[in-house]
CSV table of C-alpha atoms in Angstrom, one decimal:
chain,number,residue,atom,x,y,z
A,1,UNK,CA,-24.6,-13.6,-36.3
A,2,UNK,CA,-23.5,-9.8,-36.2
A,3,UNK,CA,-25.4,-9.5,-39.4
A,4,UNK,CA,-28.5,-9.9,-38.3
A,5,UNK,CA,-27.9,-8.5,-34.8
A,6,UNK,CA,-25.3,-6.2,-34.7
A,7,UNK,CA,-23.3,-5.5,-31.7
A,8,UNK,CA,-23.6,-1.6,-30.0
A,9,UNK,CA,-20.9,0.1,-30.7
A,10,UNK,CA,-17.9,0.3,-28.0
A,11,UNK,CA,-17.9,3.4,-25.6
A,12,UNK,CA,-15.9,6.2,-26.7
A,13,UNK,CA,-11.9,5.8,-25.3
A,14,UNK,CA,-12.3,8.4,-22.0
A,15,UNK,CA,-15.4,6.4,-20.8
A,16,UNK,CA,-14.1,3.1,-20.9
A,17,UNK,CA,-12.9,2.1,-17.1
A,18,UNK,CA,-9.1,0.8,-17.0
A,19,UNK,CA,-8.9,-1.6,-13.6
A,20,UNK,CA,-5.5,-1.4,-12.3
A,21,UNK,CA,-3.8,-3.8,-10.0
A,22,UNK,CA,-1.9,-2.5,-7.3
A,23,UNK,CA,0.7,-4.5,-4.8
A,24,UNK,CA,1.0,-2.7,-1.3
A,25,UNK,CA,4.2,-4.3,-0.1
A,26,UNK,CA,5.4,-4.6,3.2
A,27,UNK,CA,9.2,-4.3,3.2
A,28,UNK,CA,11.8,-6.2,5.1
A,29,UNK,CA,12.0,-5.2,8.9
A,30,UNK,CA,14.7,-3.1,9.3
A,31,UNK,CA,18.1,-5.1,11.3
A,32,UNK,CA,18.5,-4.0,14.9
A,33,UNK,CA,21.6,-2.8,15.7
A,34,UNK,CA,20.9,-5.1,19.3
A,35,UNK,CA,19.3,-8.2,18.7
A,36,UNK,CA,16.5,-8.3,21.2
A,37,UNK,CA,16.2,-10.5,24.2
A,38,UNK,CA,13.2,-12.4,24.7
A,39,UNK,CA,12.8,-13.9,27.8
A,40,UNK,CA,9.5,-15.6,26.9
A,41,UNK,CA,11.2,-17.7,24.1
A,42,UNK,CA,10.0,-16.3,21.2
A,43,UNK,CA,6.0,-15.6,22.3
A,44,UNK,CA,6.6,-12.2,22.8
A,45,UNK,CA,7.5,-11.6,19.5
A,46,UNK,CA,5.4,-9.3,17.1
A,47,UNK,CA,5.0,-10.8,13.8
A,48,UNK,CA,2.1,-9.9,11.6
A,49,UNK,CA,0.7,-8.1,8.9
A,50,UNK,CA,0.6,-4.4,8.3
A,51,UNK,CA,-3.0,-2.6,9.5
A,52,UNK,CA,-2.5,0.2,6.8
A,53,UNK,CA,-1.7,-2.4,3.9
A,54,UNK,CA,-4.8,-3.9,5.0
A,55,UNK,CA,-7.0,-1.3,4.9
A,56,UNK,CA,-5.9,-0.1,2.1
A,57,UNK,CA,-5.9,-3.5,0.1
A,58,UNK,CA,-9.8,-3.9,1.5
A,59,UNK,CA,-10.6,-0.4,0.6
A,60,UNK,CA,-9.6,-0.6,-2.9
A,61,UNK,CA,-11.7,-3.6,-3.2
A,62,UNK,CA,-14.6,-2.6,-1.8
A,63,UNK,CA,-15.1,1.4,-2.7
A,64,UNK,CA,-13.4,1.0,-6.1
A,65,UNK,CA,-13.0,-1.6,-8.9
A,66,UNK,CA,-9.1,-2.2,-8.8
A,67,UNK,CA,-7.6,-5.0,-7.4
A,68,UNK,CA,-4.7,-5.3,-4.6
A,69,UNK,CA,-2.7,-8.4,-3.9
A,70,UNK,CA,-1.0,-8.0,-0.7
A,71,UNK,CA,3.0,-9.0,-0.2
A,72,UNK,CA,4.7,-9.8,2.9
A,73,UNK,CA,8.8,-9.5,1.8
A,74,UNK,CA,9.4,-11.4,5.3
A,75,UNK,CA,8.6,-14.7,4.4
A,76,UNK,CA,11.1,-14.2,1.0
A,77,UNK,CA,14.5,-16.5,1.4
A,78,UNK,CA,15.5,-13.9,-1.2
A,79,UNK,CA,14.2,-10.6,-1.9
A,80,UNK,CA,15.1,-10.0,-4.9
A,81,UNK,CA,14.2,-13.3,-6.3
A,82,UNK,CA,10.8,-13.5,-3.8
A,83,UNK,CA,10.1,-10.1,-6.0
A,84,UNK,CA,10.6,-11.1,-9.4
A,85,UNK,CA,8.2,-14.4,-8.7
A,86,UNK,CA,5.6,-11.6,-7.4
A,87,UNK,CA,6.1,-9.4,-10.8
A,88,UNK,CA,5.7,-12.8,-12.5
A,89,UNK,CA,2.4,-13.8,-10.8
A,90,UNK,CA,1.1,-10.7,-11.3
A,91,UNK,CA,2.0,-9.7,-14.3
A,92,UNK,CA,-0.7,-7.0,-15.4
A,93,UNK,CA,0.5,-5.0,-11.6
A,94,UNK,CA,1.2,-1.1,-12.9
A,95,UNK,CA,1.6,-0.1,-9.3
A,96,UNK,CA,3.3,-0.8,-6.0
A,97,UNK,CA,2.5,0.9,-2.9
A,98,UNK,CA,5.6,0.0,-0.2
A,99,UNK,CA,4.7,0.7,3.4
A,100,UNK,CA,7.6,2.8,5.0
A,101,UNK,CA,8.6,3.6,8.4
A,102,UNK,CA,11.9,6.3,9.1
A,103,UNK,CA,13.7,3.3,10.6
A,104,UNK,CA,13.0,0.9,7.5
A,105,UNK,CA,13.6,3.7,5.0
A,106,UNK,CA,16.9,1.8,3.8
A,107,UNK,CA,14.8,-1.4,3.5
A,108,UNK,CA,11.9,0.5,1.3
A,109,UNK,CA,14.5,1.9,-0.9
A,110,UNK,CA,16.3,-1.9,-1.6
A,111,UNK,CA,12.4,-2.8,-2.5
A,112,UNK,CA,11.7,-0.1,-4.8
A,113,UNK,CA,15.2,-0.6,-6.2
A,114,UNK,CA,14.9,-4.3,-7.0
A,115,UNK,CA,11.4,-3.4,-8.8
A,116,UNK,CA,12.4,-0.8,-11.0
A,117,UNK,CA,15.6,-3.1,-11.8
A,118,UNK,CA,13.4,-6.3,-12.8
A,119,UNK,CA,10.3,-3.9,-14.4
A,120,UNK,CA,10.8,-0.5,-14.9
A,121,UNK,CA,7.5,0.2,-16.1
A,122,UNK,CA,6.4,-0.9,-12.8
A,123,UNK,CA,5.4,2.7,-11.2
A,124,UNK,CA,5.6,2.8,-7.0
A,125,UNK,CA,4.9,4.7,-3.9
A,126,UNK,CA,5.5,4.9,-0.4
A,127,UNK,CA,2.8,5.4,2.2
A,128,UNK,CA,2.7,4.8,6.1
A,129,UNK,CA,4.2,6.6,9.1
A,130,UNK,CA,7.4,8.1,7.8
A,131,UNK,CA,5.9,9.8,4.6
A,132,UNK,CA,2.8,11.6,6.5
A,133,UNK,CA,5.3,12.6,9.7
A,134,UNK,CA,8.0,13.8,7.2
A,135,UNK,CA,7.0,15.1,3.6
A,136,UNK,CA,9.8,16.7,3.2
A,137,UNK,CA,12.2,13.6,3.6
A,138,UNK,CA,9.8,11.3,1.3
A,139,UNK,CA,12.0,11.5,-2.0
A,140,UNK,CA,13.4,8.2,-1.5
A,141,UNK,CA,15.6,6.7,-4.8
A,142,UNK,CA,13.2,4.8,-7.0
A,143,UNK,CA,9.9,5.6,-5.8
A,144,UNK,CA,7.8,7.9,-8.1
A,145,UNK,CA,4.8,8.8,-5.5
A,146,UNK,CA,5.0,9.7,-1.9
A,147,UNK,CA,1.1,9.5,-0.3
A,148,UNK,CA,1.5,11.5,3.1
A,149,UNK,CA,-1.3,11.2,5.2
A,150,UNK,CA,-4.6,9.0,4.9
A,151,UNK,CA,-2.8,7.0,1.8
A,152,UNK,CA,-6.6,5.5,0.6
A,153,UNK,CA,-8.4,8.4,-0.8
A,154,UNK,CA,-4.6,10.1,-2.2
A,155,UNK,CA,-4.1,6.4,-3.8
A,156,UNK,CA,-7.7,6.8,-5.7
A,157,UNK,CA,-6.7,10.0,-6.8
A,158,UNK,CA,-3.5,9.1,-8.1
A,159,UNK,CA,-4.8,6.1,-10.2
A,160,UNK,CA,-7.7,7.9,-11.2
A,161,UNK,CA,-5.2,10.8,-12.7
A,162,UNK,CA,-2.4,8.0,-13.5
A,163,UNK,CA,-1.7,9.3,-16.9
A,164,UNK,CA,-2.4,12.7,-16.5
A,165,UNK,CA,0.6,14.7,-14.9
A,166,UNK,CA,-1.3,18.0,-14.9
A,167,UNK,CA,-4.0,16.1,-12.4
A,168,UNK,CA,-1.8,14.6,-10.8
A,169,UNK,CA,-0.2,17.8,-9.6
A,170,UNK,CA,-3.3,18.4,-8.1
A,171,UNK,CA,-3.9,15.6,-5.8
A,172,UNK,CA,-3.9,16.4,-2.1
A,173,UNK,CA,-1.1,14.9,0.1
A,174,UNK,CA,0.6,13.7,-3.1
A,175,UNK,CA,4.6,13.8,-3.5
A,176,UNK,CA,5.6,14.2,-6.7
A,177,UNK,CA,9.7,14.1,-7.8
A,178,UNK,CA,11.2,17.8,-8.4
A,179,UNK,CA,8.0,19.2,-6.6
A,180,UNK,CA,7.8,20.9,-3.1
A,181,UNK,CA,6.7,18.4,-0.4
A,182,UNK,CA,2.6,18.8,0.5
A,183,UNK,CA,0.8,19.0,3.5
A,184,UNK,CA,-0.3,15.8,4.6
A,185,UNK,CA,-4.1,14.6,4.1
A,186,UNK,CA,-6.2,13.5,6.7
A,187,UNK,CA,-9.7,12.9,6.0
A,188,UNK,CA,-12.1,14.7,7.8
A,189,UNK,CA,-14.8,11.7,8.1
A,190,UNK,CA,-13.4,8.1,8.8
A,191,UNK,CA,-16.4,7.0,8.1
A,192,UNK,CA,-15.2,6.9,4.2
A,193,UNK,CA,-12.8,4.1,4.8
A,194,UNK,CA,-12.6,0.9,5.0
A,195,UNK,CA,-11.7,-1.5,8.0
A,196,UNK,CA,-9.8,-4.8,6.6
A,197,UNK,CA,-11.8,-7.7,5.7
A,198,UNK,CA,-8.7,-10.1,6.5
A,199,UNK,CA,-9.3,-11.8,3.0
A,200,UNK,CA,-6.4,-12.8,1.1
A,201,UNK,CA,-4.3,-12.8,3.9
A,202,UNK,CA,-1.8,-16.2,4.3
A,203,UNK,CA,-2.3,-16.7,8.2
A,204,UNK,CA,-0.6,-19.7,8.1
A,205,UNK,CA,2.7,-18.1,7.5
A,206,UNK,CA,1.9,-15.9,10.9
A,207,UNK,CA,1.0,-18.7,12.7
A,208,UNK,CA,2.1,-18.2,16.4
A,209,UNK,CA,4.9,-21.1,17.8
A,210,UNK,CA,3.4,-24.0,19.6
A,211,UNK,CA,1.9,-24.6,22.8
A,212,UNK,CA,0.5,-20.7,21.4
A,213,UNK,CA,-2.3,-21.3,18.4
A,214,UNK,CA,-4.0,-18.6,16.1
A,215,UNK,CA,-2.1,-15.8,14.7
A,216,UNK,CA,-1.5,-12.4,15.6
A,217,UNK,CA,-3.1,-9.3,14.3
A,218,UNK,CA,-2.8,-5.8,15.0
A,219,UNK,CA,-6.0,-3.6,15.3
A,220,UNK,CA,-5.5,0.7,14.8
A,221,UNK,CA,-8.1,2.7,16.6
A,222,UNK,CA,-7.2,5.9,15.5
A,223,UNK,CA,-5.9,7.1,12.5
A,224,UNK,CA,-4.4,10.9,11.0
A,225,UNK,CA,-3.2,13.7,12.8
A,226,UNK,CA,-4.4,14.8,16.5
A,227,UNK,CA,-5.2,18.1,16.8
A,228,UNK,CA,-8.3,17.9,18.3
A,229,UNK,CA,-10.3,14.8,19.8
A,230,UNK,CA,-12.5,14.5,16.8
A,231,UNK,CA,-9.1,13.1,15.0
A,232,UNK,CA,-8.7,10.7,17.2
C-alpha cells in the first residue's frame, strides 16, 4: 500500500515528455485539365504512396517518441466524411502535416479547410515540393505552419517548441502566419534521417491491376537543394 511504500514524487511539469501524434496527409491529386491517355490500359499508371510522408512518418518513429499515422485522401469516397472518420480514429492527433505540390495547392487548401471545419484545435502544416521551391507563396488559407525544406528536423523543432511562440519564431525553415517567408532548410548531413520502413502502409489498396501483382513504390535518391554535388 502507498503507506508503507510511498510512491516518488511525479517529475516537475517542464520535465515531463508530452508525445504528440501527428497525421502527414496526402491530399487528393489535383484534376487534369486533359484526362490522360494510356495506351497500356491502366499499367502505366502511377499510384502510390508519397516518399516524403514516408520518411517522415518513419523518422518520427524512429529518432523521436511521437507517433504518425499515415493518410492517403485517394482512397476516400468522400473527403470530407473520409476526414472526419480519420479525426475520429485518432482522436488525441494535435497535428497534421499535408503534403503539397504548386499544382495540388487548391486540393491542400480543401484538406486543411475541411480539418479546421470538423476540429479547429486541430493545428496543420504543409511540407513537400511547393513550400521549399516557394516560401513566399506557402500562406495557404487554414494551414498554421509552412516547413520549407528538409520538413523532418523543422517538424521536431516545431513540436518540440509547440506551445512556445517565442521558439517557434526561431525554428529554421519554419513559416509562421503574418511573418516574412524563411529560407528553406536543407540539412547538411543526410545521414540524420531516416529512410521509410514501409510499416503501416495499406499496400492492398495500391495493389497494381491484374495480370500485374505487387504494388508500386517510389524510391528518392536525392533530396534538398543542388548547389553542389554533395547535395545530391
Amino acid at each position: 500500500p502507498p503507506s508503507v511504500f510511498p510512491l516518488p514524487p511525479p517529475p516537475p511539469p517542464c520535465y515531463r515528455f508530452r508525445r504528440m501524434d501527428v497525421l502527414p496527409i496526402q491530399p487528393p491529386d489535383p484534376v487534369r485539365p486533359v484526362p490522360p491517355r494510356d495506351s497500356a490500359y491502366g499499367h502505366s499508371q502511377r499510384f502510390a504512396p508519397v516518399w516524403d510522408l514516408l520518411c517522415l512518418r518513419t523518422f518520427l518513429h524512429q529518432r523521436t517518441r511521437h507517433l504518425a499515422h499515415f493518410i492517403d485522401t485517394r482512397f476516400f469516397g468522400s473527403l470530407e466524411k473520409g476526414l472526419g472518420q480519420t479525426l475520429t480514429t485518432h482522436p488525441q492527433a494535435r497535428l497534421a502535416v499535408i503534403h503539397a505540390t504548386s499544382t495540388g495547392i487548391g486540393q491542400v487548401a480543401a484538406v486543411a479547410d475541411i480539418l479546421k471545419r470538423l476540429q479547429p484545435s486541430l493545428q496543420t502544416a504543409i511540407c513537400g515540393p511547393h513550400p521549399s521551391r516557394f516560401p513566399a507563396l506557402a500562406r495557404v488559407p487554414h494551414v498554421d505552419f509552412a516547413l520549407c525544406g528538409d520538413p523532418e528536423p523543422i517538424l521536431r523543432n516545431l513540436i518540440d517548441s509547440f506551445d512556445s511562440a517565442q521558439r517557434l519564431r526561431r525554428v529554421p525553415g519554419l513559416g509562421l502566419p503574418l511573418q516574412d517567408p524563411p529560407e528553406p532548410y536543407w540539412l547538411p548531413d543526410l545521414k540524420s534521417l531516416s529512410l521509410t520502413d514501409w510499416e503501416g502502409v495499406s499496400w492492398p489498396g495500391y495493389r497494381l491491376p491484374p495480370p500485374r501483382q505487387g504494388a508500386l513504390a517510389e524510391l528518392q535518391l536525392a533530396r534538398g537543394h543542388t548547389r553542389d554535388l554533395r547535395d545530391r
